[in-house]
Amino acid sequence: MQIREASILLGALEGGELNRSLSAELSTVLKELHAMSTEDLKKTFKGEVDLKISLSAENGTVQISADIKSKLPKRPRARTFYWITEEGNLSTEHPQQTDMFKGPRDTSARTAEPAV
């Protein structure tokens, strides 16, 4: 049997495992692109799936190896707003405004909250 079509070769390489792996990787990237593009309709998201085929010929024969790499789009991170105090600390309250009933709050005893 002679192989003249790239699609036949891709299906035959690694006993069909290359085609299954490439299809799975493509599906993973497409699912992530779909999720991100439906969450934010105003942005364009990009991903990549690269297939590298290496050929090594010797004495009329060829050995073929392949590598699949993908790049998922980077999910945007949320931003958090804080004020900076004169002491160089972060505050969730404006440092120049005081509580009408209690006065300025002491921030030295507060512990950091985990990022969300």
PDB file of C-alpha atoms in Angstrom:
ATOM      1  CA  MET A   1       0.000   0.000   0.000  1.00  0.00           C
ATOM      2  CA  GLN A   2       1.274   3.454  -0.884  1.00  0.00           C
ATOM      3  CA  ILE A   3       0.356   6.489   1.174  1.00  0.00           C
ATOM      4  CA  ARG A   4      -0.214   9.556  -0.964  1.00  0.00           C
ATOM      5  CA  GLU A   5      -2.474  11.634   1.285  1.00  0.00           C
ATOM      6  CA  ALA A   6      -1.383  13.430   4.458  1.00  0.00           C
ATOM      7  CA  SER A   7      -4.719  12.616   6.095  1.00  0.00           C
ATOM      8  CA  ILE A   8      -4.084   8.880   5.609  1.00  0.00           C
ATOM      9  CA  LEU A   9      -0.557   9.236   7.016  1.00  0.00           C
ATOM     10  CA  LEU A  10      -1.803  11.130  10.096  1.00  0.00           C
ATOM     11  CA  GLY A  11      -4.354   8.397  10.753  1.00  0.00           C
ATOM     12  CA  ALA A  12      -1.697   5.688  10.445  1.00  0.00           C
ATOM     13  CA  LEU A  13       1.137   7.217  12.473  1.00  0.00           C
ATOM     14  CA  GLU A  14       1.713   5.619  15.875  1.00  0.00           C
ATOM     15  CA  GLY A  15      -0.984   3.076  15.107  1.00  0.00           C
ATOM     16  CA  GLY A  16      -3.617   5.832  15.102  1.00  0.00           C
ATOM     17  CA  GLU A  17      -2.611   7.228  18.497  1.00  0.00           C
ATOM     18  CA  LEU A  18      -1.212  10.449  16.995  1.00  0.00           C
ATOM     19  CA  ASN A  19      -4.569  11.223  15.386  1.00  0.00           C
ATOM     20  CA  ARG A  20      -6.426  10.537  18.649  1.00  0.00           C
ATOM     21  CA  SER A  21      -3.992  12.697  20.651  1.00  0.00           C
ATOM     22  CA  LEU A  22      -4.136  15.537  18.128  1.00  0.00           C
ATOM     23  CA  SER A  23      -7.940  15.426  18.092  1.00  0.00           C
ATOM     24  CA  ALA A  24      -8.097  15.466  21.896  1.00  0.00           C
ATOM     25  CA  GLU A  25      -5.668  18.403  22.120  1.00  0.00           C
ATOM     26  CA  LEU A  26      -7.622  20.349  19.507  1.00  0.00           C
ATOM     27  CA  SER A  27     -10.860  19.663  21.381  1.00  0.00           C
ATOM     28  CA  THR A  28      -9.345  20.873  24.676  1.00  0.00           C
ATOM     29  CA  VAL A  29      -8.228  24.161  23.129  1.00  0.00           C
ATOM     30  CA  LEU A  30     -11.564  24.662  21.355  1.00  0.00           C
ATOM     31  CA  LYS A  31     -13.532  24.048  24.569  1.00  0.00           C
ATOM     32  CA  GLU A  32     -11.448  26.628  26.429  1.00  0.00           C
ATOM     33  CA  LEU A  33     -11.817  29.145  23.583  1.00  0.00           C
ATOM     34  CA  HIS A  34     -15.573  28.586  23.553  1.00  0.00           C
ATOM     35  CA  ALA A  35     -15.863  29.040  27.323  1.00  0.00           C
ATOM     36  CA  MET A  36     -13.803  32.217  27.333  1.00  0.00           C
ATOM     37  CA  SER A  37     -15.487  33.749  24.280  1.00  0.00           C
ATOM     38  CA  THR A  38     -18.968  33.225  25.736  1.00  0.00           C
ATOM     39  CA  GLU A  39     -17.912  34.756  29.084  1.00  0.00           C
ATOM     40  CA  ASP A  40     -16.645  37.959  27.445  1.00  0.00           C
ATOM     41  CA  LEU A  41     -18.297  38.685  24.109  1.00  0.00           C
ATOM     42  CA  LYS A  42     -16.221  41.816  23.462  1.00  0.00           C
ATOM     43  CA  LYS A  43     -12.805  40.143  23.369  1.00  0.00           C
ATOM     44  CA  THR A  44     -11.032  37.882  20.934  1.00  0.00           C
ATOM     45  CA  PHE A  45      -9.278  34.862  22.432  1.00  0.00           C
ATOM     46  CA  LYS A  46      -6.607  32.856  20.639  1.00  0.00           C
ATOM     47  CA  GLY A  47      -5.151  29.403  21.132  1.00  0.00           C
ATOM     48  CA  GLU A  48      -2.755  27.186  19.211  1.00  0.00           C
ATOM     49  CA  VAL A  49      -2.247  23.533  18.414  1.00  0.00           C
ATOM     50  CA  ASP A  50       1.050  22.714  16.733  1.00  0.00           C
ATOM     51  CA  LEU A  51       1.892  19.397  15.104  1.00  0.00           C
ATOM     52  CA  LYS A  52       5.550  18.835  14.290  1.00  0.00           C
ATOM     53  CA  ILE A  53       6.440  15.890  12.064  1.00  0.00           C
ATOM     54  CA  SER A  54      10.108  14.904  11.917  1.00  0.00           C
ATOM     55  CA  LEU A  55      11.433  12.699   9.132  1.00  0.00           C
ATOM     56  CA  SER A  56      14.679  10.730   9.195  1.00  0.00           C
ATOM     57  CA  ALA A  57      15.670   8.886   5.989  1.00  0.00           C
ATOM     58  CA  GLU A  58      18.298   6.150   5.627  1.00  0.00           C
ATOM     59  CA  ASN A  59      18.860   3.472   2.962  1.00  0.00           C
ATOM     60  CA  GLY A  60      15.534   4.113   1.209  1.00  0.00           C
ATOM     61  CA  THR A  61      13.471   4.025   4.428  1.00  0.00           C
ATOM     62  CA  VAL A  62      12.065   6.777   6.582  1.00  0.00           C
ATOM     63  CA  GLN A  63      11.322   7.008  10.269  1.00  0.00           C
ATOM     64  CA  ILE A  64       8.609   9.450  11.226  1.00  0.00           C
ATOM     65  CA  SER A  65       8.126  10.922  14.672  1.00  0.00           C
ATOM     66  CA  ALA A  66       5.670  13.574  15.771  1.00  0.00           C
ATOM     67  CA  ASP A  67       5.193  16.060  18.589  1.00  0.00           C
ATOM     68  CA  ILE A  68       2.026  17.921  19.590  1.00  0.00           C
ATOM     69  CA  LYS A  69       2.129  21.207  21.477  1.00  0.00           C
ATOM     70  CA  SER A  70      -0.749  23.460  22.397  1.00  0.00           C
ATOM     71  CA  LYS A  71      -1.171  26.898  23.863  1.00  0.00           C
ATOM     72  CA  LEU A  72      -4.340  27.780  25.703  1.00  0.00           C
ATOM     73  CA  PRO A  73      -5.439  31.375  25.945  1.00  0.00           C
ATOM     74  CA  LYS A  74      -4.511  33.009  29.208  1.00  0.00           C
ATOM     75  CA  ARG A  75      -7.516  33.702  31.385  1.00  0.00           C
ATOM     76  CA  PRO A  76      -7.727  37.309  32.526  1.00  0.00           C
ATOM     77  CA  ARG A  77      -7.304  37.837  36.260  1.00  0.00           C
ATOM     78  CA  ALA A  78      -9.531  40.080  38.339  1.00  0.00           C
ATOM     79  CA  ARG A  79      -8.176  43.327  39.747  1.00  0.00           C
ATOM     80  CA  THR A  80      -8.562  44.426  43.366  1.00  0.00           C
ATOM     81  CA  PHE A  81      -8.555  48.021  44.576  1.00  0.00           C
ATOM     82  CA  TYR A  82      -6.897  49.142  47.829  1.00  0.00           C
ATOM     83  CA  TRP A  83      -5.660  52.389  49.327  1.00  0.00           C
ATOM     84  CA  ILE A  84      -2.056  52.779  50.458  1.00  0.00           C
ATOM     85  CA  THR A  85      -1.592  54.159  53.971  1.00  0.00           C
ATOM     86  CA  GLU A  86       1.192  56.515  55.004  1.00  0.00           C
ATOM     87  CA  GLU A  87       2.849  53.562  56.770  1.00  0.00           C
ATOM     88  CA  GLY A  88       2.990  51.641  53.489  1.00  0.00           C
ATOM     89  CA  ASN A  89       0.152  49.233  54.310  1.00  0.00           C
ATOM     90  CA  LEU A  90      -2.880  48.379  52.219  1.00  0.00           C
ATOM     91  CA  SER A  91      -6.323  49.432  53.404  1.00  0.00           C
ATOM     92  CA  THR A  92      -9.826  48.590  52.211  1.00  0.00           C
ATOM     93  CA  GLU A  93     -10.986  51.919  53.628  1.00  0.00           C
ATOM     94  CA  HIS A  94      -9.947  55.383  52.555  1.00  0.00           C
ATOM     95  CA  PRO A  95      -7.179  56.334  55.042  1.00  0.00           C
ATOM     96  CA  GLN A  96      -8.323  59.954  55.322  1.00  0.00           C
ATOM     97  CA  GLN A  97     -11.927  59.090  56.105  1.00  0.00           C
ATOM     98  CA  THR A  98     -12.956  58.077  59.591  1.00  0.00           C
ATOM     99  CA  ASP A  99     -15.830  55.948  60.835  1.00  0.00           C
ATOM    100  CA  MET A 100     -18.561  58.280  62.077  1.00  0.00           C
ATOM    101  CA  PHE A 101     -19.052  56.206  65.207  1.00  0.00           C
ATOM    102  CA  LYS A 102     -15.727  54.564  66.036  1.00  0.00           C
ATOM    103  CA  GLY A 103     -12.993  56.713  64.555  1.00  0.00           C
ATOM    104  CA  PRO A 104     -10.090  55.357  62.446  1.00  0.00           C
ATOM    105  CA  ARG A 105      -9.739  51.594  62.435  1.00  0.00           C
ATOM    106  CA  ASP A 106      -6.471  49.952  63.413  1.00  0.00           C
ATOM    107  CA  THR A 107      -5.205  47.845  60.510  1.00  0.00           C
ATOM    108  CA  SER A 108      -2.100  46.439  62.210  1.00  0.00           C
ATOM    109  CA  ALA A 109      -3.913  43.437  63.737  1.00  0.00           C
ATOM    110  CA  ARG A 110      -5.567  42.340  60.506  1.00  0.00           C
ATOM    111  CA  THR A 111      -4.305  39.288  58.647  1.00  0.00           C
ATOM    112  CA  ALA A 112      -4.117  38.923  54.918  1.00  0.00           C
ATOM    113  CA  GLU A 113      -7.126  37.382  53.245  1.00  0.00           C
ATOM    114  CA  PRO A 114      -6.526  34.731  50.572  1.00  0.00           C
ATOM    115  CA  ALA A 115      -6.840  35.935  47.007  1.00  0.00           C
ATOM    116  CA  VAL A 116      -9.988  34.905  45.221  1.00  0.00           C
TER     117      VAL A 116
END
